[in-house]
C-alpha cells in the first residue's frame, strides 16, 4: 500500500496541491482545536438547558411552543447544505476549474441563508405566542442555546461570502484553499451541533 | 440637546466621577474616600499623560507602532504581556495595602466606605487573576517556549498579537473604571443574584463582565496558539520526552486554557444576557437558578488555578536544575504529575462551594478528589528537593524565590488539605482562613515563579543581568512580607472573621489585623525594591552584559542563542539529540556554538495591525456596552468585522530575511563570542560573566 498518511482528520488536499497541502497542516489542526473549545460552549449551554427545563415559571413550555415540522425543515436545509459543502470540498480537491466549486458554494450559502430565515420566522412565531426569553428560565436557556447556533451559522455565511470574494480576487491560492478547508470543518460542526439541538431540544421537548 | 447627550453618552453622567459622592454628601468619610479614589484616577490620567509625553518628546510613536504594537514577534509580544502584568501588579498591590490598612483600623469602622472597600477587593482579585497572573504567565511562555522547542515563532503570530490586544483592552477597561467609576462590588467571582440588575443596576458589574470576557477570549486564543505550536513546530529530534519541563507545563496550561476558559465565557455571557436583555438564568425569580452560575464559574475556576500554577512549576523545575548544576531529578515523574494535575483539575470544582446544598456523598467524593491532587503535587516537591540534593547550589535570586516557594507552598498545600475536608470546610469557609490559603498558594506558587522566571530569563531577553543585591532584597521582602501578611489571616479565619469584611467589632482580631498590615507594607516595600532593582540594572547595564547568551550555564535551547536573540531566534534550526539539549551539546565536545555549514533564507511573519485594531475595537465595544452607548458598540463592532474580513484578503503575510543577512549577523556574533572569556560558576555574579559558561572539560564547577 502506498496510501499517503492523512495530515489531519477529514478531507486532505493531497500532494497534488503542493504548498497548500503542506500549509494546511497547522491551520487545519489549529481549527480543530478551536472547534473543541467551541464545543465546550455548546456543551455547557446544552447542560444549562437541560437543568432549566423545569423552570417554566408557569409560562409556555416546549409542548406549546415547538413545532416539529418546522424544525424538521430546518434540519433538512442544514443537512443538505452539509452535503453540498462536501461536494464543494471534493470539487476543490479534484477539479481544476473553479466554476463547479463556486456553484456548490453558492448552493450551500443559499441553503444556509434559508435555514437562518426559517429559524428567524420560527422565533418570531414563538415571540407572538408569548415565548420570549424574559418570560422564564426555560425560555432563557432556549434562547441562549439555539440562537448561539444561529449566530454561528450567520458567521459561517459571512465567512463563506468573504471566501467567495477571495476566490474572485486572488483565485484559488493557498490561503483561499486553507480557508475553505477550515470553513468546511465549521460548517459540518454546526450540523452536528444542530443534530444535537434537534434531538434534545425539539424531539426531547415534544416527547 | 438633552436627548442628544443621552444618545451620545448613554447612562454616563457626572455621578461617574470618583469624587461625586463627596460633593453630594460631604461627610468626612465620603471626603476621605473621594480623595483616595480621585488620587487613583489622577494616577491613571497622569501615567497616561507621561507615557504620551515621553513618546512624543522622544519621537517614538512610529517606533512604538512598527517595532512593538504591530509586531508578530513572539518575544516582543511576550515582553508586552509582562509589562501589562507588572503595571497591573503595582495597582493591585496598592489596593491590597489599602484593604489591610482598613482592617488594621477596622475595629468599629475604619476609613473606607463599605462600597469603596467592595470595589477594592473586587478589582484586586479581578486584576490579580486576569490582568496580572494571566498576562505574566502568558508573556513568559510566549517568550521562552518557542526558544525552548527550537522554532522561530508561534503557529499563529498575528492571532498572538490579537490575544495581546484583547488582554490590553480588558486591562484598560479596569483602569478606566478608576476615572469613570464605579467598578463592581461583587468580588472577583461575581456571584449572582447580587450581581443581577435587581440588586446592582449600575455600571460596575458590567465593567467587570466585559473586562473578564475580553480576558477569557484572549486566553482561549492563546491556549490554542501555544498547544498547536508545541504539537507542530518542535525542532527535528525534539520528541515529547525531550521537551524541557517548562514546555511540558506550557502545554498542559494551554490545554487547560482551551477547555477551561469557555465555561467562564458562558457564565459571564449568560449573566450579561440577564442584565441586558432581561433573561432569567440566575435571577431569584421566574425559574432562574443561580447554582448554574456557580457551577459554570468554578468549572472554569478550578482549571484556572492550575493554569496559574503549572507554568510556575515549570519555571521552578528549570531554576532548581540550573542553579543546582544537575539534571532534573525524576523528569518522567514530573511530566506524569503535570498531566495528572491537569486532568484532575477538572474533577474538583465543587469544593469551591461545599456549603451550597449538595448531599454529603457528593461533598465527600469531591473532597477525596481534591486531596488526590496533593499526590502529584507532592511528587513534584520531592523531585525538586532531590534535584537540589548533592547539587552545587548557587543562591542566585531565582533560587531564593524557588526555595521560598517550596517551603511556603508546602504549608499552603497542607491548609488546602484541611479545607478539602467538607466538615471542616463548613467551619472555616468564607473566612479569612480561605483567603490565607489561596494567597499562600498563589503568591509563592505563581508570583514567586513569575518573578524568579523574570530574573532567570531577563538577561536572555535584554542582554544584561538584573542586579543581584537589590534582587535579593526584593525577594526576601516578598517572602517575609508574605508570611507576615497572610499567616495571621489563618488565625483570624479560625477565630471566625469573615472574608471581605470592611469593619469588625471583635477586639481579639486586632493584633492579627495589625500584624497583617505590617506584612502588607513590607510587600509594598518589596514592590519598590523590584523597581529599584530594575532601575539599577538598567543604569549599570554595560557592566552586566551577557552577549554570549548563557549566563547561568543553562540546559535548554534558549541559552544557545545570543542575548537578546535575533528576531528569527535560530540562524539554523537546531537538531535535538537528547533531553537538556544544549547541556548535552556543551558536554559532548561539539562546542557551545558550532558554526553552521550553510545558511538559508528565513521566512518570518510580516507585521500586522490586527492586534491594535482588535484592542481598540474590543475596548470600545466593552466601554459602550458598559455605559449603554449603543452607537459606539455598533460602530466598533462593524469596524472589527470589516477588519476580520479584510485580513482574509491580505496576501503579504510574510517577509524574507536573506541568507546573506543571517550569515553576516550570526558570524559577527560568533566572532564576538570567540573573544569572550568563559567563566566558572564562581564568577557568575561578577561582570566577568559575559554569558559564556566554562565547559566541564575545562573544569567548570558543576
PDB file of N, CA and C in Angstrom, chain A residues 7 25-27 29-31 33-34 36-38 40-41 44-45 48 51-52 55-57 133-141 143-144 158 161-166 169-171 173 175-176, chain B residues 154-156 220-221 223-224 227-229 231-233 257-259 262-266 270 273-274 277-282 285-289 292 296 299 641 645 647-651 653:
ATOM      1  N   UNK A   7      -2.817  14.143   6.883  1.00  0.00           N
ATOM      2  CA  UNK A   7      -2.174  15.141   7.724  1.00  0.00           C
ATOM      3  C   UNK A   7      -3.064  15.492   8.904  1.00  0.00           C
ATOM      4  N   UNK A  25      -1.583  22.058   7.220  1.00  0.00           N
ATOM      5  CA  UNK A  25      -1.350  21.264   8.426  1.00  0.00           C
ATOM      6  C   UNK A  25      -1.635  22.038   9.716  1.00  0.00           C
ATOM      7  N   UNK A  26      -0.905  23.131   9.912  1.00  0.00           N
ATOM      8  CA  UNK A  26      -1.085  23.865  11.160  1.00  0.00           C
ATOM      9  C   UNK A  26      -2.439  24.549  11.228  1.00  0.00           C
ATOM     10  N   UNK A  27      -2.854  25.126  10.083  1.00  0.00           N
ATOM     11  CA  UNK A  27      -4.121  25.864  10.084  1.00  0.00           C
ATOM     12  C   UNK A  27      -5.289  24.949  10.431  1.00  0.00           C
ATOM     13  N   UNK A  29      -5.240  21.890  11.765  1.00  0.00           N
ATOM     14  CA  UNK A  29      -5.140  21.329  13.109  1.00  0.00           C
ATOM     15  C   UNK A  29      -5.560  22.372  14.149  1.00  0.00           C
ATOM     16  N   UNK A  30      -5.065  23.593  13.960  1.00  0.00           N
ATOM     17  CA  UNK A  30      -5.443  24.668  14.873  1.00  0.00           C
ATOM     18  C   UNK A  30      -6.943  24.881  14.901  1.00  0.00           C
ATOM     19  N   UNK A  31      -7.566  24.752  13.730  1.00  0.00           N
ATOM     20  CA  UNK A  31      -9.007  24.971  13.696  1.00  0.00           C
ATOM     21  C   UNK A  31      -9.759  23.846  14.407  1.00  0.00           C
ATOM     22  N   UNK A  33      -8.662  22.322  16.964  1.00  0.00           N
ATOM     23  CA  UNK A  33      -8.522  22.635  18.392  1.00  0.00           C
ATOM     24  C   UNK A  33      -9.529  23.708  18.788  1.00  0.00           C
ATOM     25  N   UNK A  34      -9.677  24.716  17.921  1.00  0.00           N
ATOM     26  CA  UNK A  34     -10.663  25.766  18.203  1.00  0.00           C
ATOM     27  C   UNK A  34     -12.069  25.167  18.287  1.00  0.00           C
ATOM     28  N   UNK A  36     -12.862  22.247  19.293  1.00  0.00           N
ATOM     29  CA  UNK A  36     -13.015  21.581  20.601  1.00  0.00           C
ATOM     30  C   UNK A  36     -13.429  22.593  21.651  1.00  0.00           C
ATOM     31  N   UNK A  37     -12.761  23.761  21.596  1.00  0.00           N
ATOM     32  CA  UNK A  37     -13.066  24.793  22.573  1.00  0.00           C
ATOM     33  C   UNK A  37     -14.501  25.290  22.392  1.00  0.00           C
ATOM     34  N   UNK A  38     -14.900  25.452  21.126  1.00  0.00           N
ATOM     35  CA  UNK A  38     -16.247  25.920  20.829  1.00  0.00           C
ATOM     36  C   UNK A  38     -17.286  24.901  21.279  1.00  0.00           C
ATOM     37  N   UNK A  40     -17.158  23.114  23.805  1.00  0.00           N
ATOM     38  CA  UNK A  40     -17.392  23.266  25.244  1.00  0.00           C
ATOM     39  C   UNK A  40     -18.510  24.283  25.472  1.00  0.00           C
ATOM     40  N   UNK A  41     -18.487  25.387  24.706  1.00  0.00           N
ATOM     41  CA  UNK A  41     -19.545  26.392  24.845  1.00  0.00           C
ATOM     42  C   UNK A  41     -20.907  25.740  24.646  1.00  0.00           C
ATOM     43  N   UNK A  44     -21.879  23.222  27.413  1.00  0.00           N
ATOM     44  CA  UNK A  44     -22.334  23.843  28.653  1.00  0.00           C
ATOM     45  C   UNK A  44     -23.740  24.419  28.488  1.00  0.00           C
ATOM     46  N   UNK A  45     -24.020  24.971  27.299  1.00  0.00           N
ATOM     47  CA  UNK A  45     -25.358  25.521  27.106  1.00  0.00           C
ATOM     48  C   UNK A  45     -26.402  24.400  27.018  1.00  0.00           C
ATOM     49  N   UNK A  48     -26.952  23.506  30.588  1.00  0.00           N
ATOM     50  CA  UNK A  48     -27.762  24.533  31.239  1.00  0.00           C
ATOM     51  C   UNK A  48     -29.224  24.385  30.821  1.00  0.00           C
ATOM     52  N   UNK A  51     -30.886  21.522  32.639  1.00  0.00           N
ATOM     53  CA  UNK A  51     -31.205  21.794  34.044  1.00  0.00           C
ATOM     54  C   UNK A  51     -32.341  22.800  34.185  1.00  0.00           C
ATOM     55  N   UNK A  52     -32.595  23.586  33.148  1.00  0.00           N
ATOM     56  CA  UNK A  52     -33.621  24.617  33.278  1.00  0.00           C
ATOM     57  C   UNK A  52     -34.935  24.233  32.627  1.00  0.00           C
ATOM     58  N   UNK A  55     -37.847  25.031  34.646  1.00  0.00           N
ATOM     59  CA  UNK A  55     -38.037  26.413  35.084  1.00  0.00           C
ATOM     60  C   UNK A  55     -38.956  27.221  34.194  1.00  0.00           C
ATOM     61  N   UNK A  56     -40.141  26.697  33.897  1.00  0.00           N
ATOM     62  CA  UNK A  56     -41.033  27.440  33.003  1.00  0.00           C
ATOM     63  C   UNK A  56     -41.789  28.545  33.739  1.00  0.00           C
ATOM     64  N   UNK A  57     -41.791  28.482  35.066  1.00  0.00           N
ATOM     65  CA  UNK A  57     -42.418  29.536  35.872  1.00  0.00           C
ATOM     66  C   UNK A  57     -43.844  29.832  35.427  1.00  0.00           C
ATOM     67  N   UNK A 133     -37.722  35.322  25.898  1.00  0.00           N
ATOM     68  CA  UNK A 133     -36.736  34.893  26.896  1.00  0.00           C
ATOM     69  C   UNK A 133     -36.960  35.483  28.276  1.00  0.00           C
ATOM     70  N   UNK A 134     -37.578  36.643  28.351  1.00  0.00           N
ATOM     71  CA  UNK A 134     -37.759  37.254  29.671  1.00  0.00           C
ATOM     72  C   UNK A 134     -38.898  36.593  30.451  1.00  0.00           C
ATOM     73  N   UNK A 135     -39.596  35.640  29.780  1.00  0.00           N
ATOM     74  CA  UNK A 135     -40.740  35.038  30.448  1.00  0.00           C
ATOM     75  C   UNK A 135     -40.326  34.035  31.526  1.00  0.00           C
ATOM     76  N   UNK A 136     -39.275  33.220  31.238  1.00  0.00           N
ATOM     77  CA  UNK A 136     -38.911  32.181  32.201  1.00  0.00           C
ATOM     78  C   UNK A 136     -37.464  31.730  32.003  1.00  0.00           C
ATOM     79  N   UNK A 137     -36.979  31.018  33.005  1.00  0.00           N
ATOM     80  CA  UNK A 137     -35.631  30.454  32.920  1.00  0.00           C
ATOM     81  C   UNK A 137     -35.527  29.468  31.771  1.00  0.00           C
ATOM     82  N   UNK A 138     -36.571  28.662  31.570  1.00  0.00           N
ATOM     83  CA  UNK A 138     -36.550  27.703  30.470  1.00  0.00           C
ATOM     84  C   UNK A 138     -36.380  28.421  29.134  1.00  0.00           C
ATOM     85  N   UNK A 139     -37.183  29.464  28.910  1.00  0.00           N
ATOM     86  CA  UNK A 139     -37.087  30.174  27.633  1.00  0.00           C
ATOM     87  C   UNK A 139     -35.759  30.907  27.497  1.00  0.00           C
ATOM     88  N   UNK A 140     -35.217  31.387  28.620  1.00  0.00           N
ATOM     89  CA  UNK A 140     -33.887  31.999  28.559  1.00  0.00           C
ATOM     90  C   UNK A 140     -32.877  30.996  28.042  1.00  0.00           C
ATOM     91  N   UNK A 141     -32.927  29.768  28.599  1.00  0.00           N
ATOM     92  CA  UNK A 141     -31.963  28.749  28.203  1.00  0.00           C
ATOM     93  C   UNK A 141     -32.129  28.405  26.727  1.00  0.00           C
ATOM     94  N   UNK A 143     -33.298  30.373  24.385  1.00  0.00           N
ATOM     95  CA  UNK A 143     -32.865  31.489  23.532  1.00  0.00           C
ATOM     96  C   UNK A 143     -31.384  31.828  23.712  1.00  0.00           C
ATOM     97  N   UNK A 144     -30.683  31.107  24.564  1.00  0.00           N
ATOM     98  CA  UNK A 144     -29.227  31.223  24.557  1.00  0.00           C
ATOM     99  C   UNK A 144     -28.635  30.149  23.653  1.00  0.00           C
ATOM    100  N   UNK A 158     -21.118  34.650   6.537  1.00  0.00           N
ATOM    101  CA  UNK A 158     -20.290  35.826   6.231  1.00  0.00           C
ATOM    102  C   UNK A 158     -18.914  35.377   5.757  1.00  0.00           C
ATOM    103  N   UNK A 161     -19.116  34.147   2.214  1.00  0.00           N
ATOM    104  CA  UNK A 161     -19.158  35.251   1.250  1.00  0.00           C
ATOM    105  C   UNK A 161     -17.765  35.853   1.085  1.00  0.00           C
ATOM    106  N   UNK A 162     -17.075  36.031   2.229  1.00  0.00           N
ATOM    107  CA  UNK A 162     -15.721  36.594   2.166  1.00  0.00           C
ATOM    108  C   UNK A 162     -14.801  35.698   1.346  1.00  0.00           C
ATOM    109  N   UNK A 163     -14.971  34.374   1.485  1.00  0.00           N
ATOM    110  CA  UNK A 163     -14.112  33.454   0.736  1.00  0.00           C
ATOM    111  C   UNK A 163     -14.452  33.479  -0.756  1.00  0.00           C
ATOM    112  N   UNK A 164     -15.744  33.611  -1.057  1.00  0.00           N
ATOM    113  CA  UNK A 164     -16.114  33.742  -2.474  1.00  0.00           C
ATOM    114  C   UNK A 164     -15.447  34.982  -3.056  1.00  0.00           C
ATOM    115  N   UNK A 165     -15.439  36.050  -2.258  1.00  0.00           N
ATOM    116  CA  UNK A 165     -14.741  37.260  -2.692  1.00  0.00           C
ATOM    117  C   UNK A 165     -13.262  37.002  -2.903  1.00  0.00           C
ATOM    118  N   UNK A 166     -12.656  36.239  -1.983  1.00  0.00           N
ATOM    119  CA  UNK A 166     -11.224  35.936  -2.118  1.00  0.00           C
ATOM    120  C   UNK A 166     -10.954  35.121  -3.376  1.00  0.00           C
ATOM    121  N   UNK A 169     -10.957  37.534  -6.176  1.00  0.00           N
ATOM    122  CA  UNK A 169      -9.822  38.463  -6.234  1.00  0.00           C
ATOM    123  C   UNK A 169      -8.506  37.729  -6.453  1.00  0.00           C
ATOM    124  N   UNK A 170      -8.290  36.687  -5.650  1.00  0.00           N
ATOM    125  CA  UNK A 170      -6.976  36.041  -5.662  1.00  0.00           C
ATOM    126  C   UNK A 170      -6.958  34.694  -6.372  1.00  0.00           C
ATOM    127  N   UNK A 171      -8.116  34.207  -6.780  1.00  0.00           N
ATOM    128  CA  UNK A 171      -8.136  32.867  -7.338  1.00  0.00           C
ATOM    129  C   UNK A 171      -7.955  31.837  -6.253  1.00  0.00           C
ATOM    130  N   UNK A 173      -5.669  30.379  -4.442  1.00  0.00           N
ATOM    131  CA  UNK A 173      -4.301  30.253  -3.935  1.00  0.00           C
ATOM    132  C   UNK A 173      -4.323  29.573  -2.571  1.00  0.00           C
ATOM    133  N   UNK A 175      -3.902  30.491   0.670  1.00  0.00           N
ATOM    134  CA  UNK A 175      -4.765  30.969   1.765  1.00  0.00           C
ATOM    135  C   UNK A 175      -6.246  30.710   1.508  1.00  0.00           C
ATOM    136  N   UNK A 176      -6.699  30.847   0.256  1.00  0.00           N
ATOM    137  CA  UNK A 176      -8.103  30.576  -0.022  1.00  0.00           C
ATOM    138  C   UNK A 176      -8.416  29.104   0.220  1.00  0.00           C
TER     139      UNK A 176
ATOM    140  N   UNK B 154       5.376  31.394  17.037  1.00  0.00           N
ATOM    141  CA  UNK B 154       4.209  30.568  17.308  1.00  0.00           C
ATOM    142  C   UNK B 154       3.550  30.183  15.988  1.00  0.00           C
ATOM    143  N   UNK B 155       2.590  29.257  16.067  1.00  0.00           N
ATOM    144  CA  UNK B 155       1.897  28.838  14.849  1.00  0.00           C
ATOM    145  C   UNK B 155       1.112  29.983  14.237  1.00  0.00           C
ATOM    146  N   UNK B 156       0.500  30.814  15.089  1.00  0.00           N
ATOM    147  CA  UNK B 156      -0.361  31.883  14.574  1.00  0.00           C
ATOM    148  C   UNK B 156       0.094  33.223  15.173  1.00  0.00           C
ATOM    149  N   UNK B 220      -8.284  32.037  25.603  1.00  0.00           N
ATOM    150  CA  UNK B 220      -8.665  30.900  24.769  1.00  0.00           C
ATOM    151  C   UNK B 220      -7.810  30.872  23.511  1.00  0.00           C
ATOM    152  N   UNK B 221      -7.685  32.030  22.858  1.00  0.00           N
ATOM    153  CA  UNK B 221      -6.862  32.089  21.641  1.00  0.00           C
ATOM    154  C   UNK B 221      -5.403  31.751  21.960  1.00  0.00           C
ATOM    155  N   UNK B 223      -4.310  29.832  24.340  1.00  0.00           N
ATOM    156  CA  UNK B 223      -4.195  28.399  24.587  1.00  0.00           C
ATOM    157  C   UNK B 223      -4.096  27.620  23.289  1.00  0.00           C
ATOM    158  N   UNK B 224      -4.956  27.955  22.329  1.00  0.00           N
ATOM    159  CA  UNK B 224      -4.926  27.277  21.034  1.00  0.00           C
ATOM    160  C   UNK B 224      -3.557  27.473  20.385  1.00  0.00           C
ATOM    161  N   UNK B 227      -0.769  25.447  22.198  1.00  0.00           N
ATOM    162  CA  UNK B 227      -0.883  23.997  22.024  1.00  0.00           C
ATOM    163  C   UNK B 227      -0.481  23.601  20.611  1.00  0.00           C
ATOM    164  N   UNK B 228      -0.987  24.322  19.607  1.00  0.00           N
ATOM    165  CA  UNK B 228      -0.659  23.962  18.223  1.00  0.00           C
ATOM    166  C   UNK B 228       0.835  24.130  17.981  1.00  0.00           C
ATOM    167  N   UNK B 229       1.412  25.191  18.555  1.00  0.00           N
ATOM    168  CA  UNK B 229       2.850  25.397  18.379  1.00  0.00           C
ATOM    169  C   UNK B 229       3.642  24.217  18.931  1.00  0.00           C
ATOM    170  N   UNK B 231       2.614  21.200  19.484  1.00  0.00           N
ATOM    171  CA  UNK B 231       2.359  19.971  18.727  1.00  0.00           C
ATOM    172  C   UNK B 231       3.084  19.962  17.393  1.00  0.00           C
ATOM    173  N   UNK B 232       3.121  21.110  16.730  1.00  0.00           N
ATOM    174  CA  UNK B 232       3.502  21.091  15.316  1.00  0.00           C
ATOM    175  C   UNK B 232       4.841  21.720  14.984  1.00  0.00           C
ATOM    176  N   UNK B 233       5.417  22.484  15.875  1.00  0.00           N
ATOM    177  CA  UNK B 233       6.584  23.259  15.455  1.00  0.00           C
ATOM    178  C   UNK B 233       7.857  22.923  16.218  1.00  0.00           C
ATOM    179  N   UNK B 257      -6.349  25.970  29.182  1.00  0.00           N
ATOM    180  CA  UNK B 257      -6.964  27.208  28.681  1.00  0.00           C
ATOM    181  C   UNK B 257      -8.036  26.872  27.641  1.00  0.00           C
ATOM    182  N   UNK B 258      -7.743  25.910  26.773  1.00  0.00           N
ATOM    183  CA  UNK B 258      -8.680  25.589  25.698  1.00  0.00           C
ATOM    184  C   UNK B 258      -9.997  25.079  26.274  1.00  0.00           C
ATOM    185  N   UNK B 259      -9.893  24.244  27.315  1.00  0.00           N
ATOM    186  CA  UNK B 259     -11.116  23.659  27.865  1.00  0.00           C
ATOM    187  C   UNK B 259     -11.653  24.422  29.071  1.00  0.00           C
ATOM    188  N   UNK B 262     -13.747  28.449  28.216  1.00  0.00           N
ATOM    189  CA  UNK B 262     -15.129  28.585  27.746  1.00  0.00           C
ATOM    190  C   UNK B 262     -16.186  28.610  28.857  1.00  0.00           C
ATOM    191  N   UNK B 263     -16.060  27.831  29.937  1.00  0.00           N
ATOM    192  CA  UNK B 263     -17.104  27.938  30.961  1.00  0.00           C
ATOM    193  C   UNK B 263     -17.261  29.349  31.507  1.00  0.00           C
ATOM    194  N   UNK B 264     -16.154  30.078  31.650  1.00  0.00           N
ATOM    195  CA  UNK B 264     -16.286  31.448  32.154  1.00  0.00           C
ATOM    196  C   UNK B 264     -16.911  32.345  31.092  1.00  0.00           C
ATOM    197  N   UNK B 265     -16.535  32.116  29.828  1.00  0.00           N
ATOM    198  CA  UNK B 265     -17.166  32.887  28.762  1.00  0.00           C
ATOM    199  C   UNK B 265     -18.677  32.693  28.820  1.00  0.00           C
ATOM    200  N   UNK B 266     -19.101  31.423  29.021  1.00  0.00           N
ATOM    201  CA  UNK B 266     -20.540  31.153  29.112  1.00  0.00           C
ATOM    202  C   UNK B 266     -21.130  31.846  30.335  1.00  0.00           C
ATOM    203  N   UNK B 270     -23.985  34.662  29.970  1.00  0.00           N
ATOM    204  CA  UNK B 270     -25.360  34.469  30.449  1.00  0.00           C
ATOM    205  C   UNK B 270     -25.724  35.538  31.473  1.00  0.00           C
ATOM    206  N   UNK B 273     -26.642  38.463  29.512  1.00  0.00           N
ATOM    207  CA  UNK B 273     -27.990  38.345  28.952  1.00  0.00           C
ATOM    208  C   UNK B 273     -29.032  38.682  30.015  1.00  0.00           C
ATOM    209  N   UNK B 274     -28.797  38.187  31.226  1.00  0.00           N
ATOM    210  CA  UNK B 274     -29.716  38.520  32.326  1.00  0.00           C
ATOM    211  C   UNK B 274     -29.801  40.025  32.526  1.00  0.00           C
ATOM    212  N   UNK B 277     -30.758  41.912  28.596  1.00  0.00           N
ATOM    213  CA  UNK B 277     -31.957  41.563  27.822  1.00  0.00           C
ATOM    214  C   UNK B 277     -33.031  40.905  28.683  1.00  0.00           C
ATOM    215  N   UNK B 278     -32.885  41.050  29.996  1.00  0.00           N
ATOM    216  CA  UNK B 278     -33.912  40.551  30.902  1.00  0.00           C
ATOM    217  C   UNK B 278     -34.135  39.047  30.788  1.00  0.00           C
ATOM    218  N   UNK B 279     -33.043  38.295  30.542  1.00  0.00           N
ATOM    219  CA  UNK B 279     -33.157  36.841  30.619  1.00  0.00           C
ATOM    220  C   UNK B 279     -33.252  36.443  32.093  1.00  0.00           C
ATOM    221  N   UNK B 280     -33.510  35.141  32.333  1.00  0.00           N
ATOM    222  CA  UNK B 280     -33.641  34.695  33.729  1.00  0.00           C
ATOM    223  C   UNK B 280     -32.820  33.443  33.990  1.00  0.00           C
ATOM    224  N   UNK B 281     -31.515  33.556  33.777  1.00  0.00           N
ATOM    225  CA  UNK B 281     -30.668  32.399  34.077  1.00  0.00           C
ATOM    226  C   UNK B 281     -30.426  32.266  35.569  1.00  0.00           C
ATOM    227  N   UNK B 282     -30.024  33.385  36.177  1.00  0.00           N
ATOM    228  CA  UNK B 282     -29.560  33.298  37.564  1.00  0.00           C
ATOM    229  C   UNK B 282     -30.394  34.181  38.490  1.00  0.00           C
ATOM    230  N   UNK B 285     -36.109  34.890  40.592  1.00  0.00           N
ATOM    231  CA  UNK B 285     -37.497  34.612  40.232  1.00  0.00           C
ATOM    232  C   UNK B 285     -37.594  34.020  38.825  1.00  0.00           C
ATOM    233  N   UNK B 286     -38.777  33.652  38.423  1.00  0.00           N
ATOM    234  CA  UNK B 286     -39.093  33.199  37.069  1.00  0.00           C
ATOM    235  C   UNK B 286     -38.208  32.052  36.572  1.00  0.00           C
ATOM    236  N   UNK B 287     -37.950  31.095  37.450  1.00  0.00           N
ATOM    237  CA  UNK B 287     -37.267  29.878  37.010  1.00  0.00           C
ATOM    238  C   UNK B 287     -35.766  29.993  36.876  1.00  0.00           C
ATOM    239  N   UNK B 288     -35.181  31.110  37.337  1.00  0.00           N
ATOM    240  CA  UNK B 288     -33.727  31.211  37.288  1.00  0.00           C
ATOM    241  C   UNK B 288     -33.085  30.330  38.357  1.00  0.00           C
ATOM    242  N   UNK B 289     -31.807  30.005  38.163  1.00  0.00           N
ATOM    243  CA  UNK B 289     -31.140  29.130  39.106  1.00  0.00           C
ATOM    244  C   UNK B 289     -29.690  29.575  39.252  1.00  0.00           C
ATOM    245  N   UNK B 292     -26.477  27.366  38.752  1.00  0.00           N
ATOM    246  CA  UNK B 292     -25.864  27.148  37.439  1.00  0.00           C
ATOM    247  C   UNK B 292     -24.660  28.056  37.249  1.00  0.00           C
ATOM    248  N   UNK B 296     -20.865  26.826  36.617  1.00  0.00           N
ATOM    249  CA  UNK B 296     -20.137  27.266  35.422  1.00  0.00           C
ATOM    250  C   UNK B 296     -18.867  28.001  35.825  1.00  0.00           C
ATOM    251  N   UNK B 299     -16.309  25.600  37.108  1.00  0.00           N
ATOM    252  CA  UNK B 299     -15.822  24.700  36.057  1.00  0.00           C
ATOM    253  C   UNK B 299     -14.695  25.388  35.294  1.00  0.00           C
ATOM    254  N   UNK B 641     -15.469  43.766  12.461  1.00  0.00           N
ATOM    255  CA  UNK B 641     -15.896  42.769  11.469  1.00  0.00           C
ATOM    256  C   UNK B 641     -15.222  43.031  10.122  1.00  0.00           C
ATOM    257  N   UNK B 645     -12.675  40.498   8.071  1.00  0.00           N
ATOM    258  CA  UNK B 645     -12.886  40.063   6.685  1.00  0.00           C
ATOM    259  C   UNK B 645     -11.720  40.522   5.811  1.00  0.00           C
ATOM    260  N   UNK B 647      -8.690  41.135   6.608  1.00  0.00           N
ATOM    261  CA  UNK B 647      -7.466  40.395   6.886  1.00  0.00           C
ATOM    262  C   UNK B 647      -7.363  39.163   5.973  1.00  0.00           C
ATOM    263  N   UNK B 648      -8.526  38.546   5.659  1.00  0.00           N
ATOM    264  CA  UNK B 648      -8.525  37.380   4.786  1.00  0.00           C
ATOM    265  C   UNK B 648      -8.011  37.687   3.388  1.00  0.00           C
ATOM    266  N   UNK B 649      -8.096  38.961   2.984  1.00  0.00           N
ATOM    267  CA  UNK B 649      -7.676  39.324   1.632  1.00  0.00           C
ATOM    268  C   UNK B 649      -6.194  39.674   1.560  1.00  0.00           C
ATOM    269  N   UNK B 650      -5.553  39.798   2.730  1.00  0.00           N
ATOM    270  CA  UNK B 650      -4.143  40.178   2.728  1.00  0.00           C
ATOM    271  C   UNK B 650      -3.305  38.995   2.275  1.00  0.00           C
ATOM    272  N   UNK B 651      -2.425  39.219   1.325  1.00  0.00           N
ATOM    273  CA  UNK B 651      -1.565  38.127   0.866  1.00  0.00           C
ATOM    274  C   UNK B 651      -0.104  38.335   1.258  1.00  0.00           C
ATOM    275  N   UNK B 653       1.735  38.187   3.826  1.00  0.00           N
ATOM    276  CA  UNK B 653       1.714  37.810   5.235  1.00  0.00           C
ATOM    277  C   UNK B 653       3.092  37.468   5.764  1.00  0.00           C
TER     278      UNK B 653
END
